[in-house]
mmCIF file of C-alpha atoms in Angstrom:
data_model
loop_
_atom_site.group_PDB
_atom_site.id
_atom_site.type_symbol
_atom_site.label_atom_id
_atom_site.label_comp_id
_atom_site.label_asym_id
_atom_site.label_seq_id
_atom_site.Cartn_x
_atom_site.Cartn_y
_atom_site.Cartn_z
ATOM 1 C CA MET A 15 -169.613 -72.489 50.685
ATOM 2 C CA SER A 16 -168.196 -69.157 51.749
ATOM 3 C CA LYS A 17 -166.181 -66.992 49.451
ATOM 4 C CA THR A 18 -163.832 -64.098 49.909
ATOM 5 C CA ALA A 19 -164.329 -60.515 48.742
ATOM 6 C CA SER A 20 -162.523 -61.467 45.536
ATOM 7 C CA GLY A 21 -165.183 -64.083 44.840
ATOM 8 C CA ILE A 22 -162.742 -66.950 45.278
ATOM 9 C CA ALA A 23 -164.210 -69.845 47.253
ATOM 10 C CA VAL A 24 -161.890 -72.711 46.304
ATOM 11 C CA VAL A 25 -158.150 -72.849 45.771
ATOM 12 C CA SER A 26 -157.300 -75.897 43.739
ATOM 13 C CA PHE A 27 -153.832 -77.328 43.333
ATOM 14 C CA ASP A 28 -152.154 -79.576 40.871
ATOM 15 C CA VAL A 29 -149.875 -81.958 42.745
ATOM 16 C CA GLU A 30 -146.693 -82.834 40.891
ATOM 17 C CA GLY A 31 -144.477 -79.845 40.294
ATOM 18 C CA THR A 32 -146.717 -77.665 42.474
ATOM 19 C CA LEU A 33 -146.939 -79.218 45.940
ATOM 20 C CA VAL A 34 -144.625 -82.183 45.451
ATOM 21 C CA THR A 35 -141.465 -82.607 43.422
ATOM 22 C CA THR A 36 -141.487 -85.071 40.538
ATOM 23 C CA ASP A 37 -138.909 -87.329 42.261
ATOM 24 C CA PHE A 38 -141.391 -90.058 43.234
ATOM 25 C CA SER A 39 -143.033 -90.304 39.815
ATOM 26 C CA TYR A 40 -139.694 -90.168 38.030
ATOM 27 C CA ALA A 41 -138.470 -93.005 40.240
ATOM 28 C CA ILE A 42 -141.528 -95.110 39.346
ATOM 29 C CA TRP A 43 -141.483 -94.550 35.588
ATOM 30 C CA PHE A 44 -137.755 -94.344 34.886
ATOM 31 C CA GLU A 45 -136.110 -96.353 37.655
ATOM 32 C CA LEU A 46 -138.447 -98.897 39.255
ATOM 33 C CA ILE A 47 -140.233 -100.113 36.130
ATOM 34 C CA PRO A 48 -137.038 -100.436 34.056
ATOM 35 C CA VAL A 49 -135.257 -102.211 36.964
ATOM 36 C CA ARG A 50 -138.140 -104.662 37.355
ATOM 37 C CA TYR A 51 -138.282 -105.129 33.577
ATOM 38 C CA SER A 52 -134.545 -105.824 33.392
ATOM 39 C CA GLU A 53 -134.814 -108.388 36.202
ATOM 40 C CA ARG A 54 -137.899 -110.032 34.678
ATOM 41 C CA TYR A 55 -136.481 -110.349 31.166
ATOM 42 C CA GLY A 56 -132.753 -110.694 31.867
ATOM 43 C CA LEU A 57 -131.739 -107.439 30.212
ATOM 44 C CA SER A 58 -129.335 -104.743 31.289
ATOM 45 C CA PHE A 59 -130.888 -101.679 32.879
ATOM 46 C CA GLU A 60 -130.031 -99.673 29.755
ATOM 47 C CA GLU A 61 -131.686 -102.212 27.418
ATOM 48 C CA ALA A 62 -134.739 -102.382 29.647
ATOM 49 C CA THR A 63 -134.987 -98.601 29.767
ATOM 50 C CA VAL A 64 -135.044 -98.428 25.966
ATOM 51 C CA LYS A 65 -137.765 -101.114 25.750
ATOM 52 C CA VAL A 66 -139.879 -99.488 28.459
ATOM 53 C CA ARG A 67 -139.619 -96.011 26.944
ATOM 54 C CA GLN A 68 -140.544 -97.378 23.531
ATOM 55 C CA ALA A 69 -143.630 -98.956 25.068
ATOM 56 C CA TYR A 70 -144.552 -95.681 26.781
ATOM 57 C CA GLU A 71 -144.195 -93.833 23.470
ATOM 58 C CA SER A 72 -146.300 -96.430 21.642
ATOM 59 C CA VAL A 73 -149.230 -95.610 23.929
ATOM 60 C CA GLY A 74 -148.748 -91.839 24.181
ATOM 61 C CA ASP A 75 -149.836 -89.413 26.876
ATOM 62 C CA GLN A 76 -153.295 -88.794 25.423
ATOM 63 C CA ARG A 77 -154.470 -92.288 26.353
ATOM 64 C CA LEU A 78 -155.477 -93.187 29.890
ATOM 65 C CA GLU A 79 -153.271 -96.263 29.918
ATOM 66 C CA TRP A 80 -150.216 -94.047 29.804
ATOM 67 C CA TYR A 81 -151.046 -92.763 33.323
ATOM 68 C CA ASP A 82 -152.077 -96.125 34.792
ATOM 69 C CA VAL A 83 -149.103 -97.621 36.606
ATOM 70 C CA GLN A 84 -150.867 -100.964 37.130
ATOM 71 C CA TYR A 85 -151.473 -101.143 33.372
ATOM 72 C CA TRP A 86 -147.695 -101.062 32.866
ATOM 73 C CA PHE A 87 -146.990 -103.548 35.635
ATOM 74 C CA THR A 88 -149.527 -105.909 34.077
ATOM 75 C CA ARG A 89 -148.324 -105.316 30.510
ATOM 76 C CA PHE A 90 -144.741 -106.050 31.530
ATOM 77 C CA ASP A 91 -145.712 -108.855 33.963
ATOM 78 C CA LEU A 92 -144.089 -107.104 36.946
ATOM 79 C CA GLY A 93 -146.583 -107.872 39.717
ATOM 80 C CA GLU A 94 -148.506 -105.417 41.877
ATOM 81 C CA ALA A 95 -147.696 -101.761 41.345
ATOM 82 C CA ASP A 96 -148.865 -100.515 44.751
ATOM 83 C CA ILE A 97 -146.530 -102.841 46.630
ATOM 84 C CA ALA A 98 -143.611 -101.600 44.544
ATOM 85 C CA MET A 99 -144.682 -97.978 44.899
ATOM 86 C CA GLU A 100 -144.777 -98.287 48.688
ATOM 87 C CA GLN A 101 -141.041 -99.023 48.629
ATOM 88 C CA LEU A 102 -140.466 -95.629 47.035
ATOM 89 C CA GLN A 103 -142.558 -93.624 49.524
ATOM 90 C CA PRO A 104 -139.397 -91.962 50.923
ATOM 91 C CA ARG A 105 -138.915 -90.373 47.473
ATOM 92 C CA VAL A 106 -142.021 -88.210 47.968
ATOM 93 C CA GLN A 107 -140.662 -84.731 48.627
ATOM 94 C CA TYR A 108 -142.844 -81.702 49.327
ATOM 95 C CA TYR A 109 -141.595 -78.296 48.326
ATOM 96 C CA PRO A 110 -140.293 -76.395 51.377
ATOM 97 C CA ASP A 111 -143.278 -74.032 51.619
ATOM 98 C CA THR A 112 -146.035 -76.537 50.766
ATOM 99 C CA LYS A 113 -147.224 -77.349 54.278
ATOM 100 C CA ASP A 114 -147.075 -73.727 55.496
ATOM 101 C CA VAL A 115 -148.990 -72.425 52.478
ATOM 102 C CA LEU A 116 -151.690 -75.070 52.874
ATOM 103 C CA GLU A 117 -152.047 -74.221 56.563
ATOM 104 C CA GLN A 118 -152.456 -70.530 55.773
ATOM 105 C CA LEU A 119 -154.889 -70.973 52.897
ATOM 106 C CA GLN A 120 -156.999 -73.590 54.654
ATOM 107 C CA SER A 121 -158.354 -71.018 57.091
ATOM 108 C CA ARG A 122 -159.654 -68.792 54.258
ATOM 109 C CA TYR A 123 -160.604 -71.129 51.407
ATOM 110 C CA THR A 124 -161.815 -74.582 50.620
ATOM 111 C CA LEU A 125 -158.801 -76.448 49.242
ATOM 112 C CA SER A 126 -158.970 -79.080 46.543
ATOM 113 C CA VAL A 127 -156.667 -81.086 44.321
ATOM 114 C CA ALA A 128 -157.139 -81.239 40.555
ATOM 115 C CA SER A 129 -154.569 -83.640 39.175
ATOM 116 C CA GLY A 130 -153.877 -85.724 36.121
ATOM 117 C CA SER A 131 -152.085 -88.193 38.365
ATOM 118 C CA PRO A 132 -154.074 -91.360 38.966
ATOM 119 C CA ARG A 133 -155.312 -92.136 42.480
ATOM 120 C CA PRO A 134 -152.641 -94.804 43.123
ATOM 121 C CA PHE A 135 -150.036 -92.021 42.742
ATOM 122 C CA LEU A 136 -152.065 -89.486 44.705
ATOM 123 C CA LYS A 137 -152.340 -91.944 47.583
ATOM 124 C CA HIS A 138 -148.561 -91.738 47.970
ATOM 125 C CA LEU A 139 -148.017 -88.132 46.914
ATOM 126 C CA LEU A 140 -150.614 -86.682 49.284
ATOM 127 C CA ARG A 141 -150.145 -89.033 52.235
ATOM 128 C CA ASP A 142 -148.865 -86.362 54.628
ATOM 129 C CA ILE A 143 -150.997 -83.448 53.405
ATOM 130 C CA GLU A 144 -154.332 -84.848 52.223
ATOM 131 C CA HIS A 145 -156.048 -83.721 55.434
ATOM 132 C CA HIS A 146 -155.865 -80.149 54.097
ATOM 133 C CA PHE A 147 -158.133 -80.904 51.140
ATOM 134 C CA SER A 148 -161.913 -81.035 51.062
ATOM 135 C CA ALA A 149 -161.858 -82.812 47.706
ATOM 136 C CA ILE A 150 -159.287 -84.620 45.613
ATOM 137 C CA TYR A 151 -159.902 -85.146 41.901
ATOM 138 C CA SER A 152 -157.942 -87.258 39.476
ATOM 139 C CA SER A 153 -158.883 -86.578 35.876
ATOM 140 C CA THR A 154 -157.572 -89.966 34.794
ATOM 141 C CA THR A 155 -159.170 -92.035 37.569
ATOM 142 C CA ASP A 156 -162.339 -90.153 38.501
ATOM 143 C CA PHE A 157 -163.300 -88.705 35.113
ATOM 144 C CA ARG A 158 -161.523 -91.234 32.851
ATOM 145 C CA GLN A 159 -159.906 -88.479 30.782
ATOM 146 C CA VAL A 160 -156.841 -86.321 30.685
ATOM 147 C CA LYS A 161 -157.406 -82.799 31.969
ATOM 148 C CA THR A 162 -160.028 -81.239 29.731
ATOM 149 C CA ALA A 163 -162.664 -78.531 30.057
ATOM 150 C CA ASP A 164 -165.128 -81.307 30.961
ATOM 151 C CA PHE A 165 -162.901 -82.335 33.860
ATOM 152 C CA TRP A 166 -162.786 -78.777 35.214
ATOM 153 C CA ALA A 167 -166.538 -78.340 34.748
ATOM 154 C CA GLY A 168 -167.235 -81.633 36.533
ATOM 155 C CA MET A 169 -164.992 -80.659 39.394
ATOM 156 C CA CYS A 170 -166.739 -77.287 39.759
ATOM 157 C CA ARG A 171 -170.169 -78.949 39.674
ATOM 158 C CA ASP A 172 -169.095 -81.386 42.347
ATOM 159 C CA LEU A 173 -167.748 -78.546 44.516
ATOM 160 C CA GLY A 174 -170.901 -76.496 43.921
ATOM 161 C CA VAL A 175 -169.045 -73.464 42.586
ATOM 162 C CA ASP A 176 -168.800 -71.509 39.362
ATOM 163 C CA PRO A 177 -165.446 -71.773 37.548
ATOM 164 C CA GLY A 178 -164.723 -68.118 38.413
ATOM 165 C CA GLN A 179 -164.848 -69.021 42.092
ATOM 166 C CA VAL A 180 -161.942 -71.466 41.755
#
């Protein structure tokens, strides 16, 4: 793997809030799931939202289940998450400079993704830009952990670089 004079060989990106807005994920967690829950259990959207948020809080963001959209669809008996997520694909919005920046950097560096988003989300979030990346890592799916030092070390090992080269 080549590196630049600065020693940087890989530029790694988080996805949500960096390359892509949070609109898609927000729509999944706080619109789609509560709507499906309200329809399934005959509650108002507001009542369903309270129940769903309470369930999210009961698990907490330090457990892998919190990130697993199919876990929630199964827990709430809502069907297949990926089918529902496909309906929201138009909500994926890249920041205005995302594609240009990736084009420019791709000629000088190896590009990778290091995300806490699970692969089912990344499939949708990266659909139009994944061709720019040599590697895509999900801490929750690939390493079965939230982003930790072990995740970063594993990613660097896999890329064949020292952490200072990323």
